[in-house]
PDB file of C-alpha atoms in Angstrom:
ATOM      1  CA  SER S   8      47.090 161.148 105.762  1.00  0.00           C
ATOM      2  CA  GLN S   9      44.707 158.112 106.738  1.00  0.00           C
ATOM      3  CA  GLN S  10      41.575 158.585 108.349  1.00  0.00           C
ATOM      4  CA  GLY S  11      41.547 155.738 110.381  1.00  0.00           C
ATOM      5  CA  GLU S  12      44.456 154.655 112.595  1.00  0.00           C
ATOM      6  CA  GLU S  13      44.657 151.392 113.871  1.00  0.00           C
ATOM      7  CA  ASP S  14      46.180 150.566 117.572  1.00  0.00           C
ATOM      8  CA  PRO S  15      48.228 148.719 118.625  1.00  0.00           C
ATOM      9  CA  GLN S  16      50.259 147.647 115.445  1.00  0.00           C
ATOM     10  CA  ALA S  17      50.984 144.340 116.438  1.00  0.00           C
ATOM     11  CA  LEU S  18      49.501 142.165 118.716  1.00  0.00           C
ATOM     12  CA  SER S  19      50.543 138.770 119.920  1.00  0.00           C
ATOM     13  CA  ILE S  20      48.424 136.317 122.083  1.00  0.00           C
ATOM     14  CA  GLN S  21      47.961 132.706 122.696  1.00  0.00           C
ATOM     15  CA  GLU S  22      45.107 130.589 121.082  1.00  0.00           C
ATOM     16  CA  GLY S  23      41.900 130.986 123.521  1.00  0.00           C
ATOM     17  CA  GLU S  24      42.640 134.347 124.595  1.00  0.00           C
ATOM     18  CA  ASN S  25      41.204 137.626 123.691  1.00  0.00           C
ATOM     19  CA  ALA S  26      42.472 140.269 121.333  1.00  0.00           C
ATOM     20  CA  THR S  27      40.970 143.953 121.297  1.00  0.00           C
ATOM     21  CA  MET S  28      42.233 146.355 118.840  1.00  0.00           C
ATOM     22  CA  ASN S  29      41.414 150.063 118.617  1.00  0.00           C
ATOM     23  CA  CYS S  30      40.427 152.509 115.656  1.00  0.00           C
ATOM     24  CA  SER S  31      40.720 156.249 116.107  1.00  0.00           C
ATOM     25  CA  TYR S  32      39.456 158.484 113.190  1.00  0.00           C
ATOM     26  CA  LYS S  33      39.423 162.271 112.538  1.00  0.00           C
ATOM     27  CA  THR S  34      36.279 163.376 110.986  1.00  0.00           C
ATOM     28  CA  SER S  35      32.482 162.540 111.016  1.00  0.00           C
ATOM     29  CA  ILE S  36      31.564 159.413 109.413  1.00  0.00           C
ATOM     30  CA  ASN S  37      28.547 157.433 108.263  1.00  0.00           C
ATOM     31  CA  ASN S  38      29.878 153.917 108.987  1.00  0.00           C
ATOM     32  CA  LEU S  39      32.764 152.352 110.406  1.00  0.00           C
ATOM     33  CA  GLN S  40      34.108 149.059 108.905  1.00  0.00           C
ATOM     34  CA  TRP S  41      36.503 146.278 109.852  1.00  0.00           C
ATOM     35  CA  TYR S  42      38.221 144.152 107.514  1.00  0.00           C
ATOM     36  CA  ARG S  43      40.790 141.250 107.663  1.00  0.00           C
ATOM     37  CA  GLN S  44      43.850 140.710 105.503  1.00  0.00           C
ATOM     38  CA  ASN S  45      45.499 137.345 105.354  1.00  0.00           C
ATOM     39  CA  SER S  46      49.092 137.485 104.274  1.00  0.00           C
ATOM     40  CA  GLY S  47      49.231 138.292 100.753  1.00  0.00           C
ATOM     41  CA  ARG S  48      45.427 138.120  99.962  1.00  0.00           C
ATOM     42  CA  GLY S  49      42.973 140.649  99.758  1.00  0.00           C
ATOM     43  CA  LEU S  50      40.752 141.912 102.331  1.00  0.00           C
ATOM     44  CA  VAL S  51      37.523 140.392 103.787  1.00  0.00           C
ATOM     45  CA  HIS S  52      34.540 142.450 105.438  1.00  0.00           C
ATOM     46  CA  LEU S  53      33.897 141.247 109.080  1.00  0.00           C
ATOM     47  CA  ILE S  54      31.591 143.811 110.221  1.00  0.00           C
ATOM     48  CA  LEU S  55      30.034 147.435 109.592  1.00  0.00           C
ATOM     49  CA  ILE S  56      28.971 149.617 112.461  1.00  0.00           C
ATOM     50  CA  ARG S  57      26.770 152.856 111.571  1.00  0.00           C
ATOM     51  CA  SER S  58      27.516 155.794 113.488  1.00  0.00           C
ATOM     52  CA  ASN S  59      24.044 155.676 115.202  1.00  0.00           C
ATOM     53  CA  GLU S  60      25.042 152.423 116.751  1.00  0.00           C
ATOM     54  CA  ARG S  61      27.287 151.893 119.884  1.00  0.00           C
ATOM     55  CA  GLU S  62      27.742 148.110 119.309  1.00  0.00           C
ATOM     56  CA  LYS S  63      27.396 145.208 117.492  1.00  0.00           C
ATOM     57  CA  HIS S  64      28.050 141.469 117.561  1.00  0.00           C
ATOM     58  CA  SER S  65      29.050 139.054 114.940  1.00  0.00           C
ATOM     59  CA  GLY S  66      29.972 135.403 115.973  1.00  0.00           C
ATOM     60  CA  ARG S  67      33.271 135.879 117.982  1.00  0.00           C
ATOM     61  CA  LEU S  68      33.323 139.719 116.948  1.00  0.00           C
ATOM     62  CA  ARG S  69      32.320 142.351 118.782  1.00  0.00           C
ATOM     63  CA  VAL S  70      32.676 145.998 117.486  1.00  0.00           C
ATOM     64  CA  THR S  71      32.089 149.035 119.636  1.00  0.00           C
ATOM     65  CA  LEU S  72      31.917 152.575 118.604  1.00  0.00           C
ATOM     66  CA  ASP S  73      32.228 156.162 120.391  1.00  0.00           C
ATOM     67  CA  THR S  74      31.242 158.748 118.002  1.00  0.00           C
ATOM     68  CA  SER S  75      32.009 161.171 120.655  1.00  0.00           C
ATOM     69  CA  LYS S  76      35.891 159.961 121.084  1.00  0.00           C
ATOM     70  CA  LYS S  77      36.099 159.467 117.135  1.00  0.00           C
ATOM     71  CA  SER S  78      36.905 155.735 117.992  1.00  0.00           C
ATOM     72  CA  SER S  79      35.948 152.109 117.648  1.00  0.00           C
ATOM     73  CA  SER S  80      37.474 149.009 119.134  1.00  0.00           C
ATOM     74  CA  LEU S  81      37.104 145.185 117.697  1.00  0.00           C
ATOM     75  CA  LEU S  82      37.306 142.357 120.378  1.00  0.00           C
ATOM     76  CA  ILE S  83      37.702 139.009 118.828  1.00  0.00           C
ATOM     77  CA  THR S  84      37.164 136.668 121.771  1.00  0.00           C
ATOM     78  CA  ALA S  85      38.531 132.765 122.409  1.00  0.00           C
ATOM     79  CA  SER S  86      40.712 133.526 119.541  1.00  0.00           C
ATOM     80  CA  ARG S  87      42.195 130.892 117.175  1.00  0.00           C
ATOM     81  CA  ALA S  88      45.476 130.306 115.405  1.00  0.00           C
ATOM     82  CA  ALA S  89      43.534 130.818 111.700  1.00  0.00           C
ATOM     83  CA  ASP S  90      42.433 134.409 113.467  1.00  0.00           C
ATOM     84  CA  THR S  91      46.349 135.441 112.670  1.00  0.00           C
ATOM     85  CA  ALA S  92      45.905 138.243 110.070  1.00  0.00           C
ATOM     86  CA  SER S  93      46.186 142.111 109.901  1.00  0.00           C
ATOM     87  CA  TYR S  94      43.074 143.803 110.649  1.00  0.00           C
ATOM     88  CA  PHE S  95      41.864 147.347 109.361  1.00  0.00           C
ATOM     89  CA  CYS S  96      39.315 149.518 109.935  1.00  0.00           C
ATOM     90  CA  ALA S  97      37.936 151.792 107.472  1.00  0.00           C
ATOM     91  CA  THR S  98      35.763 154.784 107.718  1.00  0.00           C
ATOM     92  CA  ASP S  99      33.260 155.904 105.095  1.00  0.00           C
ATOM     93  CA  ALA S 100      33.148 159.542 104.187  1.00  0.00           C
ATOM     94  CA  GLY S 101      31.958 158.585 100.594  1.00  0.00           C
ATOM     95  CA  LYS S 102      34.736 156.079  99.988  1.00  0.00           C
ATOM     96  CA  SER S 103      36.519 154.179 102.692  1.00  0.00           C
ATOM     97  CA  THR S 104      39.905 155.078 104.020  1.00  0.00           C
ATOM     98  CA  PHE S 105      41.874 152.782 105.457  1.00  0.00           C
ATOM     99  CA  GLY S 106      44.496 153.031 108.150  1.00  0.00           C
ATOM    100  CA  ASP S 107      47.803 150.786 108.423  1.00  0.00           C
ATOM    101  CA  GLY S 108      46.328 147.879 110.337  1.00  0.00           C
ATOM    102  CA  THR S 109      47.070 145.770 113.272  1.00  0.00           C
ATOM    103  CA  THR S 110      48.732 142.610 112.837  1.00  0.00           C
ATOM    104  CA  LEU S 111      47.311 139.706 115.101  1.00  0.00           C
ATOM    105  CA  THR S 112      49.226 136.763 115.824  1.00  0.00           C
ATOM    106  CA  VAL S 113      47.767 134.184 117.500  1.00  0.00           C
ATOM    107  CA  LYS S 114      50.252 131.208 118.894  1.00  0.00           C
ATOM    108  CA  PRO S 115      48.569 127.656 118.949  1.00  0.00           C
TER     109      PRO S 115
ATOM    110  CA  ASP G  23      29.138 135.037  90.449  1.00  0.00           C
ATOM    111  CA  THR G  24      31.967 134.105  93.019  1.00  0.00           C
ATOM    112  CA  GLY G  25      33.226 137.317  93.659  1.00  0.00           C
ATOM    113  CA  VAL G  26      35.537 139.981  92.568  1.00  0.00           C
ATOM    114  CA  SER G  27      38.138 138.796  90.137  1.00  0.00           C
ATOM    115  CA  GLN G  28      41.224 140.555  89.072  1.00  0.00           C
ATOM    116  CA  ASP G  29      43.637 140.092  86.048  1.00  0.00           C
ATOM    117  CA  PRO G  30      46.353 139.501  85.914  1.00  0.00           C
ATOM    118  CA  ARG G  31      47.508 138.394  89.507  1.00  0.00           C
ATOM    119  CA  HIS G  32      51.257 139.059  88.958  1.00  0.00           C
ATOM    120  CA  LYS G  33      52.643 141.476  86.610  1.00  0.00           C
ATOM    121  CA  ILE G  34      56.348 142.183  86.163  1.00  0.00           C
ATOM    122  CA  THR G  35      57.097 145.061  84.161  1.00  0.00           C
ATOM    123  CA  LYS G  36      60.127 147.367  83.105  1.00  0.00           C
ATOM    124  CA  ARG G  37      60.309 150.986  84.033  1.00  0.00           C
ATOM    125  CA  GLY G  38      59.019 153.201  81.453  1.00  0.00           C
ATOM    126  CA  GLN G  39      56.551 150.709  80.123  1.00  0.00           C
ATOM    127  CA  ASN G  40      52.699 150.719  80.496  1.00  0.00           C
ATOM    128  CA  VAL G  41      50.487 148.508  81.960  1.00  0.00           C
ATOM    129  CA  THR G  42      46.740 147.742  82.474  1.00  0.00           C
ATOM    130  CA  PHE G  43      44.916 145.932  84.998  1.00  0.00           C
ATOM    131  CA  ARG G  44      41.188 144.412  84.761  1.00  0.00           C
ATOM    132  CA  CYS G  45      38.950 144.092  87.619  1.00  0.00           C
ATOM    133  CA  ASP G  46      35.454 142.244  87.081  1.00  0.00           C
ATOM    134  CA  PRO G  47      33.288 143.213  90.253  1.00  0.00           C
ATOM    135  CA  ILE G  48      30.335 141.420  91.691  1.00  0.00           C
ATOM    136  CA  SER G  49      27.763 141.593  88.851  1.00  0.00           C
ATOM    137  CA  GLU G  50      25.079 143.473  90.737  1.00  0.00           C
ATOM    138  CA  HIS G  51      27.373 145.555  92.416  1.00  0.00           C
ATOM    139  CA  ASN G  52      27.047 149.538  91.189  1.00  0.00           C
ATOM    140  CA  ARG G  53      30.170 150.996  92.774  1.00  0.00           C
ATOM    141  CA  LEU G  54      33.926 150.080  92.017  1.00  0.00           C
ATOM    142  CA  TYR G  55      37.024 150.952  93.565  1.00  0.00           C
ATOM    143  CA  TRP G  56      40.649 151.008  93.285  1.00  0.00           C
ATOM    144  CA  TYR G  57      43.273 150.847  95.981  1.00  0.00           C
ATOM    145  CA  ARG G  58      46.818 150.523  96.306  1.00  0.00           C
ATOM    146  CA  GLN G  59      48.622 148.840  99.164  1.00  0.00           C
ATOM    147  CA  THR G  60      52.413 148.685  99.798  1.00  0.00           C
ATOM    148  CA  LEU G  61      54.041 146.114 102.594  1.00  0.00           C
ATOM    149  CA  GLY G  62      53.002 147.191 105.848  1.00  0.00           C
ATOM    150  CA  GLN G  63      50.362 149.316 104.991  1.00  0.00           C
ATOM    151  CA  GLY G  64      46.602 149.789 104.580  1.00  0.00           C
ATOM    152  CA  PRO G  65      45.254 150.520 100.964  1.00  0.00           C
ATOM    153  CA  GLU G  66      45.108 153.764  99.867  1.00  0.00           C
ATOM    154  CA  PHE G  67      42.701 154.854  98.104  1.00  0.00           C
ATOM    155  CA  LEU G  68      42.809 155.777  93.953  1.00  0.00           C
ATOM    156  CA  THR G  69      39.689 155.994  92.478  1.00  0.00           C
ATOM    157  CA  TYR G  70      36.100 154.601  92.751  1.00  0.00           C
ATOM    158  CA  PHE G  71      33.064 154.289  90.047  1.00  0.00           C
ATOM    159  CA  GLN G  72      29.172 154.188  90.499  1.00  0.00           C
ATOM    160  CA  ASN G  73      28.076 152.573  87.408  1.00  0.00           C
ATOM    161  CA  GLU G  74      30.028 153.875  84.497  1.00  0.00           C
ATOM    162  CA  ALA G  75      30.951 157.352  86.219  1.00  0.00           C
ATOM    163  CA  GLN G  76      34.112 158.171  87.880  1.00  0.00           C
ATOM    164  CA  LEU G  77      32.921 159.866  90.935  1.00  0.00           C
ATOM    165  CA  GLU G  78      36.086 160.455  92.655  1.00  0.00           C
ATOM    166  CA  LYS G  79      40.156 160.491  92.145  1.00  0.00           C
ATOM    167  CA  SER G  80      42.689 160.551  94.587  1.00  0.00           C
ATOM    168  CA  ARG G  81      44.732 163.746  94.798  1.00  0.00           C
ATOM    169  CA  LEU G  82      47.958 161.643  95.183  1.00  0.00           C
ATOM    170  CA  LEU G  83      47.033 159.960  91.956  1.00  0.00           C
ATOM    171  CA  SER G  84      49.726 161.040  89.309  1.00  0.00           C
ATOM    172  CA  ASP G  85      48.486 161.694  85.697  1.00  0.00           C
ATOM    173  CA  ARG G  86      49.875 158.775  84.604  1.00  0.00           C
ATOM    174  CA  PHE G  87      47.343 156.459  86.215  1.00  0.00           C
ATOM    175  CA  SER G  88      43.900 156.548  84.630  1.00  0.00           C
ATOM    176  CA  ALA G  89      40.986 154.174  85.054  1.00  0.00           C
ATOM    177  CA  GLU G  90      37.953 153.431  82.907  1.00  0.00           C
ATOM    178  CA  ARG G  91      34.776 151.761  83.565  1.00  0.00           C
ATOM    179  CA  PRO G  92      32.862 152.066  80.215  1.00  0.00           C
ATOM    180  CA  LYS G  93      29.756 149.964  80.554  1.00  0.00           C
ATOM    181  CA  GLY G  94      29.394 149.982  84.121  1.00  0.00           C
ATOM    182  CA  SER G  95      30.619 146.419  84.576  1.00  0.00           C
ATOM    183  CA  PHE G  96      34.281 145.597  84.531  1.00  0.00           C
ATOM    184  CA  SER G  97      36.840 148.231  85.099  1.00  0.00           C
ATOM    185  CA  THR G  98      40.548 149.085  83.747  1.00  0.00           C
ATOM    186  CA  LEU G  99      43.561 150.654  85.561  1.00  0.00           C
ATOM    187  CA  GLU G 100      46.379 151.858  83.244  1.00  0.00           C
ATOM    188  CA  ILE G 101      49.528 153.280  84.500  1.00  0.00           C
ATOM    189  CA  GLN G 102      51.842 154.978  82.099  1.00  0.00           C
ATOM    190  CA  ARG G 103      55.413 155.083  81.662  1.00  0.00           C
ATOM    191  CA  THR G 104      55.856 152.985  84.755  1.00  0.00           C
ATOM    192  CA  GLU G 105      58.082 153.829  87.815  1.00  0.00           C
ATOM    193  CA  GLN G 106      59.640 151.758  90.437  1.00  0.00           C
ATOM    194  CA  GLY G 107      57.608 153.571  93.224  1.00  0.00           C
ATOM    195  CA  ASP G 108      54.268 152.160  91.327  1.00  0.00           C
ATOM    196  CA  SER G 109      55.417 148.551  92.620  1.00  0.00           C
ATOM    197  CA  ALA G 110      52.549 147.607  95.039  1.00  0.00           C
ATOM    198  CA  MET G 111      49.526 145.695  95.215  1.00  0.00           C
ATOM    199  CA  TYR G 112      46.489 146.925  93.450  1.00  0.00           C
ATOM    200  CA  LEU G 113      43.401 146.301  94.847  1.00  0.00           C
ATOM    201  CA  CYS G 114      40.088 146.337  93.476  1.00  0.00           C
ATOM    202  CA  ALA G 115      36.326 146.102  95.372  1.00  0.00           C
ATOM    203  CA  SER G 116      33.111 146.307  94.465  1.00  0.00           C
ATOM    204  CA  SER G 117      29.845 147.309  96.723  1.00  0.00           C
ATOM    205  CA  SER G 118      26.068 147.583  96.427  1.00  0.00           C
ATOM    206  CA  HIS G 119      25.444 151.385  97.054  1.00  0.00           C
ATOM    207  CA  MET G 120      21.888 152.546  97.024  1.00  0.00           C
ATOM    208  CA  GLY G 121      20.847 156.009  97.948  1.00  0.00           C
ATOM    209  CA  LEU G 122      22.548 158.481 100.315  1.00  0.00           C
ATOM    210  CA  ALA G 123      22.779 156.003 103.405  1.00  0.00           C
ATOM    211  CA  GLY G 124      26.793 155.702 103.120  1.00  0.00           C
ATOM    212  CA  THR G 125      28.900 153.050 101.608  1.00  0.00           C
ATOM    213  CA  TYR G 126      27.830 149.382 102.032  1.00  0.00           C
ATOM    214  CA  GLU G 127      30.571 146.743 102.646  1.00  0.00           C
ATOM    215  CA  GLN G 128      33.184 146.592 100.288  1.00  0.00           C
ATOM    216  CA  TYR G 129      33.935 143.056  98.657  1.00  0.00           C
ATOM    217  CA  PHE G 130      37.610 142.796  97.445  1.00  0.00           C
ATOM    218  CA  GLY G 131      39.572 140.985  94.477  1.00  0.00           C
ATOM    219  CA  PRO G 132      42.644 139.131  95.148  1.00  0.00           C
ATOM    220  CA  GLY G 133      44.493 142.035  93.840  1.00  0.00           C
ATOM    221  CA  THR G 134      47.301 142.439  90.855  1.00  0.00           C
ATOM    222  CA  ARG G 135      50.764 142.320  92.535  1.00  0.00           C
ATOM    223  CA  LEU G 136      52.917 145.050  90.456  1.00  0.00           C
ATOM    224  CA  THR G 137      56.552 144.740  90.103  1.00  0.00           C
ATOM    225  CA  VAL G 138      58.706 147.504  88.315  1.00  0.00           C
ATOM    226  CA  THR G 139      62.225 146.839  87.459  1.00  0.00           C
TER     227      THR G 139
END
């Protein structure tokens, strides 16, 4: 089974709103990464947060990590139609193990 | 170097045939990964290399699958006697991994879409 599991499976919001998606995992990790995948394309790395970090920012992205709850969240602020994609979290225990993703739709 | 490239981008084959895919990673990256992705699911790990050494292979990977990275640069993934269940997107990724501090971010190629008829 997959190590990382995203929630919700699907999210639909209006342009300008914030989008929050969550990731839960089962075992200890060195780091957790978030990726974006546009339909039919390869994955693009967004942000990596290490196990000793609690929060990280990159542009409109904010990632938190709670190792005690084995969970992470990705917040996209002021969403744009171009943010429409699937978002995956991946944990590292030697290699990355992906969940099934959250499909985000941002309506213009 | 413009990123990870994969060839071919699409492959249609008949059940029972063998297929081979190629991945060219970012040149300075020492790790190379293969994943398989089916519609609506996340990438499923298949195997990875550090330089030319194959360090891990998924237990889910049947003996029909084999991967090589002979000179520590490009890699090939071969599927023998293809089955319809092998239809998927095959993704390659590379990363620069130094020391024991964990996997650095992976850069993915565009994938090879395999259809087995």
